[in-house]
Amino acid sequence: MIYLPKLRQPIVVVLGHVDHGKTTLLDKIRGTAMVKKEPGEMTQEVGASFVPTSVISKISEPLKNIIPIKLEIPGLLFIDTPGHELFSNLRRRGGSVADIAILVVDIMEGFQKQTYESIEILKERKVPFLVAANKIDRIPGWKPNENEPFLFSLQKQSPAVQKKLDELIYNLVIQLASENFNADRFDRIKDFTKYVAIVPVSGKTGEGIPELLAILAGLTQRYMQGKLKFVEGPAKGVVLEVKEDPGIGHTIDVIIYDGILHKNDTIILGGLNGIIVTKVRGILLPAPLQDMRLAKTGYRSVDEVSAAAGVKISAPNLEEALAGSPLYVAENESKIDEYKKLIEEELSKIRFAKDVKGIVVKADSLGVLESIVTALEKRGIPVRLADIGPITKRDIVEAELAGKEEEEYGVIAAFRVKPIGNLDTSKVKIIYNDIIYQLIDEVEKYINDVRERKKRRTYDSLILPGKIKILPGFVFRRSDPAIVGVEVEGGIIKPKFPLIKDDGRKVGEILQIQDNKKSLDKATKGMEVAISIKGNVMVGRQINEGDILYTDVPKEDLEILVNNYKDTITDDMKEVIQEIIKIKRVEDPLYGLGIKL
């Protein structure tokens, strides 16, 4: 096969927090481009929208004197399944498939949780980006000017509105500074390689779209100079989705980020049960201007496609293809083994089983799986098994084993997958969600709740330090059980706590605590209550009015209290602990040794 070099268009990925207007903005870009296109100039392919240079030039025509850019790239390929889940799928060895990113931020709300997550991904993958400060039409008093450049619309706003806009942009500058980025409004920047450009836009009215496209194209051309000049050689791509299409069979939606793909090329990609090697039967595109995800009929077949492009590939044996897998074209037999090894190495980093205490993670694609595992481990939540596909009996068994080792790890975090058949899931906790950050939040909350319950159960089982004085004149019953009035001089007393005298002699166990005939589950410093003491004890013999009694705290309980629950120890309890240590050391010289309060 001869691979002739072709000019390469850059890939643009859109990121940002949920509800900040990513989809609306992309729809507006597509809609505006549709209006400005020449017949047949704009194509929509699988999971992508290609906006050619001629369209960008027309949209940004009013700005030619302000932003003079001579575009050499063929256009921009927007990945129009926005969000960092897809971005995570767009991955190749050593970096990101995306050439540049738009970080969409609601100008009224500023940075939110997913905004920061998106920035982490951009840093990790070293992807240049600009900020689309969206929803300027929501600024109080803003007068919309449909599809106008931002700079023109701004001049028509009142001084108060312009001042408010500056305040909101300054907030974004501060938030970007906290992430170690210099930033400013695009028209105030001289060197775009040193500052992140903030472009005020409205996905609703189209204001600012001309500047956004012009700067995006100009930035991409500058950053990618040389790198994007020509496409040549066999294709490399990333599988976005695996589908079963009526009349076609199993197909894969792929982003080709490098090289040229031909019909009958041999492709290598990851599968659920091993590497898949197959031949391209067809390269399919929807009818012009039709979104592949909505198209049911009217696909058109092409013989080749060059990067960057979104395509649907039909080929044998794609039933078990893995979404998120790398895809390579092998131009000869010797390359097949090389690419198989590369893909196996890549997949083994993402799909794994480890002999560690941790949770099980299942997802529907490699990119999402990788994102979830990375995010969980950043939060200190270990993963023992990470895999693609529905929840199986093996996953249940692994989660059960994890739960037996550490109760809080008996969890399966499930992203867009369900159990197969009628599996017994009663012994494990399955947390479902189709939004990554929400899934991670729910898993973290569950683990913390279980730990807190365990902590409470353990804490509640401890005999805690307490000190009481038998009040003179308040002996209600001398024995069987003895009932006396006491004042708590420090720490805590509870029913079932054993008592000792200040010389270490045992005097029975607290049976009940009452205040005004109401039973209490505990009494703390300063409280005066009646207690019943069961055991071989009689007032006047073993104990007397005015005596000081202490709770009989076992050595192990004291160590657990001080080591695990130090934040519950009050100042008065500290004094009681020191007094109990002195009493107990008469019998056990090691009691309380090493305790630091």
XYZ file of C-alpha atoms in Angstrom:
597
model
C 0.000 0.000 0.000
C 1.354 3.467 -0.899
C 0.855 6.129 1.786
C 1.058 9.568 0.160
C 1.551 12.491 2.583
C -1.485 14.683 3.253
C -1.912 17.844 5.307
C -3.063 16.977 8.826
C -5.871 18.709 10.714
C -5.576 19.128 14.504
C -7.861 17.426 17.051
C -9.711 19.705 19.485
C -11.260 18.268 22.650
C -13.758 20.126 24.815
C -13.564 19.788 28.608
C -15.282 21.355 31.584
C -17.651 20.941 34.504
C -21.104 19.441 33.986
C -23.733 22.050 32.945
C -21.149 24.694 32.053
C -22.312 24.604 28.423
C -19.875 22.302 26.575
C -22.528 20.741 24.324
C -24.338 24.042 23.740
C -21.081 25.680 22.707
C -20.203 22.845 20.312
C -23.706 22.922 18.848
C -23.354 26.676 18.292
C -19.959 26.252 16.614
C -21.452 23.581 14.320
C -24.570 25.646 13.621
C -22.602 28.804 12.853
C -20.217 26.842 10.653
C -23.157 25.272 8.793
C -24.494 28.726 7.951
C -21.123 29.913 6.682
C -20.147 26.805 4.710
C -19.967 26.331 0.992
C -21.894 23.275 -0.275
C -20.144 20.081 0.829
C -17.491 21.967 2.806
C -18.376 20.661 6.236
C -18.588 17.006 7.148
C -19.713 15.397 10.352
C -18.147 12.069 11.081
C -18.426 9.596 13.917
C -18.028 11.365 17.257
C -16.449 14.315 15.489
C -17.193 17.504 13.573
C -14.717 18.807 11.033
C -14.730 22.573 10.527
C -12.600 23.489 7.492
C -10.309 26.518 7.337
C -12.516 28.235 4.760
C -15.402 28.196 7.259
C -13.187 29.456 10.104
C -11.973 32.267 7.845
C -15.538 33.282 6.979
C -16.711 33.251 10.596
C -13.707 35.292 11.742
C -13.758 37.599 8.686
C -14.865 40.668 10.744
C -11.749 40.230 12.914
C -9.146 40.131 10.126
C -7.736 43.550 11.087
C -7.670 42.664 14.816
C -6.532 39.019 14.670
C -4.545 38.672 11.419
C -3.962 34.923 11.065
C -2.986 33.183 7.851
C -4.281 29.642 8.251
C -2.349 26.791 6.673
C -4.061 23.887 8.460
C -6.979 22.224 6.604
C -9.315 22.911 9.535
C -10.158 21.664 13.020
C -11.598 18.303 14.059
C -13.816 18.848 17.100
C -14.462 15.758 19.179
C -18.108 16.308 19.889
C -18.683 13.854 22.691
C -17.580 16.373 25.307
C -16.347 15.653 28.789
C -13.233 14.200 30.320
C -14.526 10.629 30.032
C -13.983 10.719 26.275
C -10.783 12.695 26.688
C -9.454 9.867 28.836
C -10.150 7.491 25.956
C -8.232 9.730 23.568
C -4.882 8.472 24.704
C -1.789 7.182 23.014
C 1.540 5.986 24.345
C 3.371 8.896 25.956
C 0.651 11.492 25.691
C -2.719 12.587 24.427
C -4.311 12.260 21.042
C -5.776 15.740 21.495
C -3.645 18.522 20.028
C -5.410 21.317 21.888
C -8.337 21.686 24.274
C -11.090 24.151 25.061
C -11.780 24.369 28.785
C -15.374 25.585 29.107
C -16.130 27.513 32.303
C -19.429 29.136 33.274
C -18.268 32.727 33.773
C -20.899 33.248 36.491
C -19.848 30.175 38.501
C -16.095 29.995 37.914
C -14.088 26.825 38.475
C -15.963 23.800 39.829
C -14.968 20.237 40.688
C -14.748 18.875 37.141
C -12.950 22.029 35.979
C -10.073 21.180 38.302
C -10.205 17.514 37.226
C -10.000 18.654 33.594
C -6.974 20.839 34.342
C -5.259 17.866 36.001
C -5.773 15.853 32.809
C -4.438 18.725 30.660
C -1.343 19.007 32.855
C -0.802 15.249 32.884
C -1.084 14.962 29.097
C 0.735 18.280 28.450
C -2.059 19.566 26.218
C -2.202 23.319 25.479
C -5.618 24.889 26.054
C -7.640 28.048 26.065
C -10.568 28.943 28.307
C -14.008 29.619 26.858
C -15.614 31.835 29.517
C -19.149 30.819 28.610
C -22.601 32.297 29.330
C -21.654 35.987 29.098
C -25.311 36.542 28.139
C -26.182 35.799 31.797
C -24.211 38.780 33.103
C -26.844 41.130 34.586
C -27.623 43.879 32.049
C -25.875 42.178 29.123
C -27.472 43.081 25.768
C -27.037 40.131 23.385
C -25.860 40.588 19.802
C -26.427 37.326 17.935
C -23.266 35.718 16.483
C -21.217 38.938 16.730
C -17.553 38.915 17.665
C -17.131 39.482 21.387
C -15.057 42.634 20.864
C -17.859 44.227 18.822
C -20.591 43.190 21.244
C -18.565 44.446 24.218
C -18.497 47.980 22.828
C -22.322 47.994 22.894
C -22.499 47.125 26.615
C -22.857 49.659 29.425
C -19.799 50.622 31.544
C -21.338 48.751 34.511
C -21.639 45.534 32.476
C -18.083 45.899 31.166
C -16.848 46.372 34.745
C -18.735 43.262 35.915
C -17.252 41.246 33.027
C -13.749 42.342 34.047
C -14.411 41.244 37.640
C -15.622 37.822 36.511
C -12.625 37.332 34.192
C -10.286 38.406 37.006
C -11.795 35.623 39.129
C -10.843 33.126 36.414
C -7.327 34.599 36.207
C -6.925 34.065 39.979
C -8.249 30.493 39.773
C -5.876 29.669 36.903
C -2.999 31.255 38.864
C -3.747 28.836 41.711
C -3.064 26.051 39.172
C 0.227 27.744 38.130
C -1.021 29.198 34.845
C -0.598 32.826 33.759
C -3.808 33.940 32.075
C -5.617 36.990 30.721
C -8.379 38.020 28.360
C -7.262 37.102 24.853
C -7.097 40.694 23.511
C -4.679 41.684 26.304
C -2.150 38.931 25.551
C 0.980 39.528 23.491
C 2.578 36.074 23.792
C 0.002 33.276 23.607
C 2.677 30.666 24.367
C 3.195 32.109 27.866
C -0.400 32.987 28.785
C -3.635 31.009 28.752
C -6.139 32.928 26.626
C -9.583 33.539 28.163
C -12.193 34.065 25.428
C -15.604 35.354 26.647
C -18.350 33.582 24.664
C -22.007 32.682 24.717
C -22.997 29.234 23.448
C -26.560 30.539 23.438
C -26.169 33.751 21.385
C -22.991 32.898 19.454
C -21.138 35.971 20.715
C -17.392 35.369 20.859
C -17.490 32.322 18.540
C -15.515 34.187 15.808
C -12.681 34.962 18.267
C -12.785 31.467 19.764
C -12.326 29.785 16.372
C -9.749 32.283 15.110
C -7.585 32.045 18.232
C -8.016 28.273 18.449
C -6.887 27.820 14.854
C -4.035 30.309 15.253
C -2.848 28.760 18.525
C -2.992 25.250 17.114
C -1.002 26.306 14.080
C 1.631 27.950 16.293
C 1.904 25.147 18.854
C 1.867 22.387 16.277
C 4.159 24.025 13.741
C 5.988 21.273 11.878
C 4.206 18.539 13.829
C 0.976 18.944 11.868
C 2.422 19.634 8.472
C 1.791 16.308 6.785
C 0.100 12.988 7.395
C 1.814 9.927 6.043
C 2.233 6.246 6.742
C -0.188 3.683 8.163
C -2.965 4.834 10.484
C -2.899 4.946 14.271
C -6.077 5.500 16.231
C -8.134 5.043 19.364
C -11.358 3.021 19.584
C -14.156 5.192 20.972
C -17.087 2.812 20.902
C -18.076 -0.714 19.880
C -21.540 -1.110 18.313
C -23.717 -3.672 16.622
C -25.251 -1.987 13.585
C -28.237 -3.588 11.789
C -27.201 -4.972 8.427
C -23.513 -4.305 9.065
C -22.703 -6.315 12.188
C -20.241 -5.252 14.853
C -18.395 -2.028 14.074
C -16.000 0.275 15.904
C -16.070 4.066 16.040
C -12.474 5.241 15.835
C -10.539 8.485 15.959
C -7.611 8.273 13.540
C -4.998 10.618 14.992
C -2.102 9.809 12.690
C -1.501 8.322 9.261
C -3.879 7.082 6.576
C -6.410 4.237 6.807
C -7.306 2.215 3.687
C -9.927 -0.399 2.967
C -8.430 -3.937 3.358
C -5.732 -2.678 5.774
C -4.787 -5.115 8.562
C -5.682 -3.565 11.926
C -4.593 -4.623 15.427
C -6.570 -3.632 18.542
C -7.341 -4.806 22.066
C -10.130 -7.276 22.816
C -11.841 -8.525 25.968
C -10.021 -11.861 25.728
C -6.876 -10.970 23.841
C -5.530 -8.962 20.910
C -7.712 -8.808 17.777
C -6.066 -8.904 14.331
C -8.504 -8.345 11.460
C -8.909 -6.719 8.047
C -10.873 -3.545 7.338
C -13.964 -4.558 5.390
C -15.363 -1.040 5.127
C -14.705 2.558 6.166
C -18.061 4.188 6.753
C -19.181 7.776 7.065
C -22.720 9.077 7.493
C -24.463 11.067 4.811
C -23.087 14.637 4.694
C -24.013 16.724 7.755
C -25.594 13.787 9.569
C -24.349 12.780 13.007
C -23.198 9.147 13.012
C -24.787 8.519 16.407
C -28.203 9.449 15.027
C -27.818 7.950 11.573
C -29.713 4.706 10.909
C -29.220 4.517 7.159
C -27.439 6.421 4.403
C -23.852 5.563 5.322
C -21.404 6.174 2.558
C -18.391 4.021 2.059
C -14.943 5.506 1.393
C -11.748 3.740 0.364
C -9.417 5.763 2.583
C -9.357 8.430 5.243
C -6.456 10.471 6.633
C -5.815 11.906 10.112
C -7.295 13.497 11.954
C -10.678 11.888 11.391
C -13.538 10.091 13.057
C -14.650 6.945 11.216
C -16.789 3.834 11.586
C -14.903 0.664 10.685
C -16.543 -2.637 9.811
C -14.415 -5.755 10.026
C -14.701 -9.408 11.116
C -14.285 -10.405 14.795
C -15.040 -7.020 16.399
C -17.571 -8.441 18.915
C -15.073 -8.252 21.789
C -13.263 -5.060 20.749
C -12.364 -2.817 23.688
C -13.486 0.811 23.753
C -10.420 2.915 24.544
C -7.987 0.460 22.962
C -5.174 1.699 20.735
C -5.557 0.713 17.078
C -2.699 0.257 14.636
C -2.490 -0.545 10.935
C 0.194 -3.133 10.197
C 1.654 -2.530 6.763
C 3.419 -5.927 6.801
C 3.525 -9.212 8.757
C 6.560 -8.223 10.839
C 4.662 -5.260 12.311
C 1.769 -7.372 13.645
C 3.763 -8.888 16.543
C 5.312 -5.512 17.374
C 1.907 -3.833 17.628
C 0.388 -6.749 19.549
C 3.111 -6.360 22.166
C 2.588 -2.575 22.346
C -1.153 -2.988 22.887
C -0.696 -5.740 25.482
C 1.689 -3.491 27.446
C -0.795 -0.614 27.266
C -3.767 -2.737 28.360
C -1.888 -4.431 31.217
C -1.360 -1.023 32.849
C -5.113 -0.391 32.848
C -6.666 -3.881 33.250
C -5.111 -5.623 36.232
C -5.598 -7.875 39.247
C -3.343 -7.379 42.273
C -3.005 -9.276 45.531
C -3.725 -6.202 47.647
C -6.463 -4.996 49.964
C -8.677 -2.842 47.773
C -11.889 -2.505 45.802
C -13.060 -3.838 42.411
C -13.605 -1.392 39.522
C -15.536 -2.270 36.350
C -16.171 0.099 33.430
C -17.305 0.054 29.822
C -14.109 1.463 28.303
C -10.389 1.545 28.983
C -10.101 5.317 29.161
C -12.825 5.618 31.788
C -11.403 2.668 33.733
C -8.008 4.343 33.793
C -9.515 7.661 34.916
C -11.461 6.026 37.758
C -8.497 3.972 39.030
C -6.184 7.010 38.912
C -8.695 9.217 40.736
C -9.399 6.572 43.408
C -5.714 5.997 44.086
C -5.149 9.750 44.359
C -7.727 9.706 47.152
C -5.958 6.853 48.898
C -8.445 4.157 47.835
C -6.549 1.064 46.603
C -7.834 -1.071 43.702
C -7.310 -4.826 43.648
C -9.068 -5.547 40.337
C -9.750 -3.236 37.381
C -11.395 -4.563 34.224
C -13.722 -3.900 31.306
C -17.169 -5.359 30.732
C -20.149 -6.521 32.785
C -19.839 -7.629 36.414
C -19.019 -11.344 36.569
C -18.944 -14.011 39.273
C -15.178 -13.498 39.506
C -15.710 -9.805 40.359
C -18.226 -10.725 43.079
C -15.813 -13.283 44.580
C -12.945 -10.760 44.548
C -15.097 -8.118 46.251
C -16.265 -10.661 48.867
C -12.656 -11.625 49.630
C -11.709 -7.951 49.902
C -14.655 -7.354 52.260
C -13.536 -10.195 54.527
C -10.065 -8.657 54.798
C -11.321 -5.078 55.290
C -15.076 -4.533 55.488
C -14.963 -1.174 53.667
C -13.306 -2.740 50.576
C -16.173 -5.144 49.808
C -17.208 -2.770 47.001
C -17.579 -2.870 43.220
C -17.448 0.551 41.556
C -19.437 0.098 38.327
C -19.384 2.611 35.464
C -22.093 1.894 32.873
C -21.948 -1.872 33.478
C -24.330 -4.315 35.200
C -24.022 -7.878 36.573
C -24.378 -10.809 34.152
C -27.439 -13.034 34.729
C -28.691 -13.814 38.234
C -25.531 -13.357 40.279
C -25.823 -13.241 44.069
C -24.624 -9.734 44.931
C -26.009 -9.691 48.486
C -22.598 -9.925 50.155
C -21.019 -6.989 48.331
C -21.870 -3.343 47.780
C -22.205 -2.350 44.104
C -22.113 1.392 43.442
C -23.399 2.378 39.993
C -22.971 5.759 38.277
C -22.413 7.041 34.750
C -20.637 10.235 35.839
C -17.036 9.597 36.876
C -16.627 12.165 39.637
C -19.978 11.230 41.190
C -19.024 7.530 41.188
C -15.728 8.319 42.913
C -17.468 10.565 45.469
C -20.000 7.819 46.262
C -17.289 5.172 46.660
C -15.264 7.444 48.942
C -18.348 8.272 51.022
C -19.276 4.593 51.397
C -15.744 3.641 52.488
C -15.602 6.518 54.983
C -19.057 5.622 56.352
C -18.046 1.976 56.886
C -14.803 3.063 58.548
C -16.724 5.444 60.784
C -19.168 2.670 61.721
C -16.264 0.348 62.506
C -14.617 3.102 64.508
C -17.822 3.745 66.443
C -18.339 0.030 67.061
C -14.810 -0.304 68.396
C -14.984 2.930 70.386
C -18.341 1.970 71.874
C -16.874 -1.344 73.020
C -14.050 0.343 74.974
C -14.096 0.841 78.742
C -13.274 4.530 79.020
C -11.490 6.362 81.846
C -13.907 7.807 84.427
C -13.714 9.119 88.011
C -16.642 9.462 90.433
C -17.190 10.528 94.054
C -19.902 8.910 96.198
C -21.926 11.834 97.512
C -22.424 11.830 101.326
C -26.109 11.546 102.302
C -27.099 9.953 98.995
C -27.086 6.241 99.716
C -30.392 4.854 98.425
C -29.621 1.174 98.837
C -26.648 -0.461 100.562
C -26.394 -3.711 98.543
C -27.871 -6.131 96.039
C -27.334 -3.855 94.066
C -25.898 -0.856 95.919
C -27.533 2.392 94.741
C -25.740 5.679 95.472
C -25.634 9.244 94.281
C -22.337 10.225 92.644
C -20.657 13.214 91.028
C -18.579 12.589 87.903
C -15.260 14.339 88.561
C -13.704 13.488 85.180
C -13.958 11.315 82.073
C -17.018 9.191 81.261
C -18.991 6.452 83.016
C -21.384 4.044 81.285
C -23.429 0.990 82.286
C -21.320 -2.216 82.378
C -18.115 -0.274 83.209
C -16.231 -2.066 86.057
C -15.136 0.065 89.033
C -12.057 0.098 91.268
C -11.094 2.044 94.361
C -8.091 4.363 94.498
C -6.040 1.468 95.893
C -6.865 -0.765 92.905
C -9.392 -3.037 94.637
C -12.343 -4.083 92.440
C -15.797 -3.019 93.674
C -18.236 -4.321 91.065
C -19.806 -3.031 87.855
C -22.139 -0.147 87.010
C -25.581 -1.609 86.351
C -27.600 1.540 85.578
C -27.237 5.331 85.514
C -30.266 7.504 86.291
C -31.047 11.197 86.469
C -34.489 12.195 87.803
C -35.630 8.580 87.288
C -34.596 8.654 83.591
C -32.047 6.070 82.482
C -28.903 7.449 80.826
C -26.433 5.689 78.563
C -23.535 7.741 79.964
C -22.571 10.523 82.391
C -19.727 13.007 81.976
C -17.759 15.488 84.103
C -19.864 17.708 86.376
C -22.999 15.551 86.258
C -24.621 14.336 89.488
C -26.482 11.062 88.961
C -27.625 7.921 90.760
C -25.870 4.691 89.853
C -26.522 1.070 90.780
C -23.468 -1.134 91.378
C -23.759 -4.908 91.112
C -21.229 -7.356 92.527
C -19.968 -8.308 95.944
C -20.268 -4.769 97.265
C -21.941 -3.139 100.258
C -21.933 0.502 101.321
C -20.211 0.653 104.716
C -17.953 -2.322 103.978
C -16.316 -2.306 100.517
C -17.262 1.313 99.746
C -18.228 4.351 101.836
C -19.788 7.771 101.382
C -17.160 10.222 100.078
C -15.068 7.480 98.394
C -13.434 8.129 95.011
C -13.958 5.353 92.469
C -12.432 4.880 88.996
C -13.437 2.845 85.974
C -11.254 -0.235 85.638
C -9.747 0.378 82.175
C -7.936 -2.647 80.654
C -4.460 -1.965 79.278
C -5.545 -2.830 75.680
C -8.534 -0.470 75.848
C -6.353 2.406 77.024
C -3.861 1.820 74.190
C -6.652 1.693 71.551
C -8.202 4.874 72.973
C -4.931 6.820 72.915
C -3.681 5.475 69.571
C -6.929 5.524 67.554
C -9.274 7.996 69.234
C -7.011 10.673 70.632
C -9.352 13.399 69.377
C -12.048 12.176 71.815
C -9.844 12.567 74.911
C -10.814 15.692 76.890
C -8.524 17.528 79.328
C -10.397 16.148 82.350
C -10.101 12.633 80.889
C -6.333 13.094 80.524
C -6.066 13.756 84.281
C -8.155 10.656 85.036
C -5.952 8.535 82.720
C -2.820 9.653 84.562
C -4.422 8.791 87.934
C -5.581 5.359 86.692
C -2.060 4.620 85.346
C -0.606 5.296 88.828
C -3.181 2.989 90.467
C -2.783 0.143 87.942
C 1.028 0.219 87.917
C 1.064 -1.124 91.460
C -0.080 -4.453 89.995
C 1.305 -4.095 86.451
C 4.477 -1.993 86.043
C 3.976 -2.034 82.207
C 0.447 -0.545 82.368
C 0.280 2.621 80.270
C 3.934 2.392 79.259
C 4.608 4.488 76.143
C 1.278 6.305 76.412
C 1.633 9.944 75.297
C -1.254 12.301 75.917
